[in-house]
C-alpha positions as a Python dict, from the first residue, in 0.01 Angstrom:
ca = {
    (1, 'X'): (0, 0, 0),
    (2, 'X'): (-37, -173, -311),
    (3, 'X'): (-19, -40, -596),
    (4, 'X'): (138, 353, -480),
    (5, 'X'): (522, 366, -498),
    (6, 'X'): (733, 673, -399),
    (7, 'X'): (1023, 847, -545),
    (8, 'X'): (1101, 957, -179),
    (9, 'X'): (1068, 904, 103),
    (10, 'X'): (936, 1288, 145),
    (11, 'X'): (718, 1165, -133),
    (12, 'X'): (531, 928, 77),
    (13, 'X'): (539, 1139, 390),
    (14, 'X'): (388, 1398, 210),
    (15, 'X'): (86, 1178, 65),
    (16, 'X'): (45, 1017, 413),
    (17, 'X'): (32, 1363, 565),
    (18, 'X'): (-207, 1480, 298),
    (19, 'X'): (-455, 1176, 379),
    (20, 'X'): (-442, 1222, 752),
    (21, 'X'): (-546, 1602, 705),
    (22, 'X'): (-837, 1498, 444),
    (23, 'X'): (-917, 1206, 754),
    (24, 'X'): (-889, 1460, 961),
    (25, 'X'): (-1147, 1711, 814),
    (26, 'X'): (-1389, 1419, 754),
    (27, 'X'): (-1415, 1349, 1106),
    (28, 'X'): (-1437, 1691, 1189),
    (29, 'X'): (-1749, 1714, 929),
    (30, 'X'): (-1924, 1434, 1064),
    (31, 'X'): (-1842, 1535, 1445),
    (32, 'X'): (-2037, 1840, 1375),
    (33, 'X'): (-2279, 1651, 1154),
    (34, 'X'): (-2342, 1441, 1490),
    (35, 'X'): (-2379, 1707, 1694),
    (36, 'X'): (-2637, 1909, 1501),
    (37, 'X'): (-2794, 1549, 1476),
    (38, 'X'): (-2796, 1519, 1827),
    (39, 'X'): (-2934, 1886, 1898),
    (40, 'X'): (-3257, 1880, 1651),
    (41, 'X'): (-3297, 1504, 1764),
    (42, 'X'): (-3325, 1680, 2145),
    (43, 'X'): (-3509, 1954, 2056),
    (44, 'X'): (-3783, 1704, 1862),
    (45, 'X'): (-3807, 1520, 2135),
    (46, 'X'): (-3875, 1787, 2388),
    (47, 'X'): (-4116, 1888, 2153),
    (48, 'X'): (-4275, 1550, 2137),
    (49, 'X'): (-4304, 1474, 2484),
    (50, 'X'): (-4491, 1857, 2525),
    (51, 'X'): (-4717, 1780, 2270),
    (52, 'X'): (-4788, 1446, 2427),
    (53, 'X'): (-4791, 1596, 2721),
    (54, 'X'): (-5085, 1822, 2624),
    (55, 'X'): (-5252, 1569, 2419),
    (56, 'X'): (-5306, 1292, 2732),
    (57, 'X'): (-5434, 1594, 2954),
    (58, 'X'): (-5664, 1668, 2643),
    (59, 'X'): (-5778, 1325, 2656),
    (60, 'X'): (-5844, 1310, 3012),
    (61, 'X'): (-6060, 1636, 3004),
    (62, 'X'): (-6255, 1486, 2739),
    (63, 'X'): (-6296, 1172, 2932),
    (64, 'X'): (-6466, 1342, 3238),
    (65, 'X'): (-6690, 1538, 2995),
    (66, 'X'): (-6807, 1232, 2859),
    (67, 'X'): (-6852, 1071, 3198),
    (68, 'X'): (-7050, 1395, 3281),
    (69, 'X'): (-7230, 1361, 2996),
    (70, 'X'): (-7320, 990, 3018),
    (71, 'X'): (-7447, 1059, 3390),
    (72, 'X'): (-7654, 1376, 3231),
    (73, 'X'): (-7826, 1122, 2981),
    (74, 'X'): (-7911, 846, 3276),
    (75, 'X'): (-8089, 1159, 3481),
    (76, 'X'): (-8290, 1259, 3164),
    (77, 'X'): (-8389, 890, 3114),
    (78, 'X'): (-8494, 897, 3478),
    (79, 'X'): (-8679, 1185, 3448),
    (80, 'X'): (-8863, 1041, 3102),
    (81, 'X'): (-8974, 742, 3281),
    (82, 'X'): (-9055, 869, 3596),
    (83, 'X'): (-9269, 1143, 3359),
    (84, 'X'): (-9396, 886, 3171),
    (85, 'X'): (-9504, 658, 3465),
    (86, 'X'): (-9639, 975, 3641),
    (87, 'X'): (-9838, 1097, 3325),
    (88, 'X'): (-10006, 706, 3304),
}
């Protein structure tokens, strides 16, 4: 490396050794970093995919309601005008 000279060659051993272990616990940090990541990342997304889940089955309930509903107005219209044309 430029720029780091060594006494010894124990010297340099010892600082390589020193920056492997300091690699070494870096990785280690961000490994588990990952992980725990990767965990709440699955979790969300179970969570996600329930909650859409529930929300499109929402939906569709709503949807026949309003199809109910729409069919309920057409029979009262029916009912006006027949009324109407009856009453006339």
């Amino acid at each position: 490396m430029a720029g780091i000279t060594f006494a010894t060659i124990e010297d340099e051993l010892q600082y390589y050794k020193s920056k492997v272990s300091t690699l070494e616990a870096s990785l280690k940090e961000t490994q588990e970093e990952l992980d725990e990541f990767q965990t709440s990342s699955r979790e969300l997304e179970e969570e996600l995919v329930k909650e859409l889940e529930t929300s499109e089955k929402r939906l569709a309930e709503i949807k026949t309601k309003n199809e109910i509903l729409k069919n309920d107005v057409d029979e009262w219209k029916q009912k006006y005008y027949q009324a109407k044309t009856d009453y006339n």
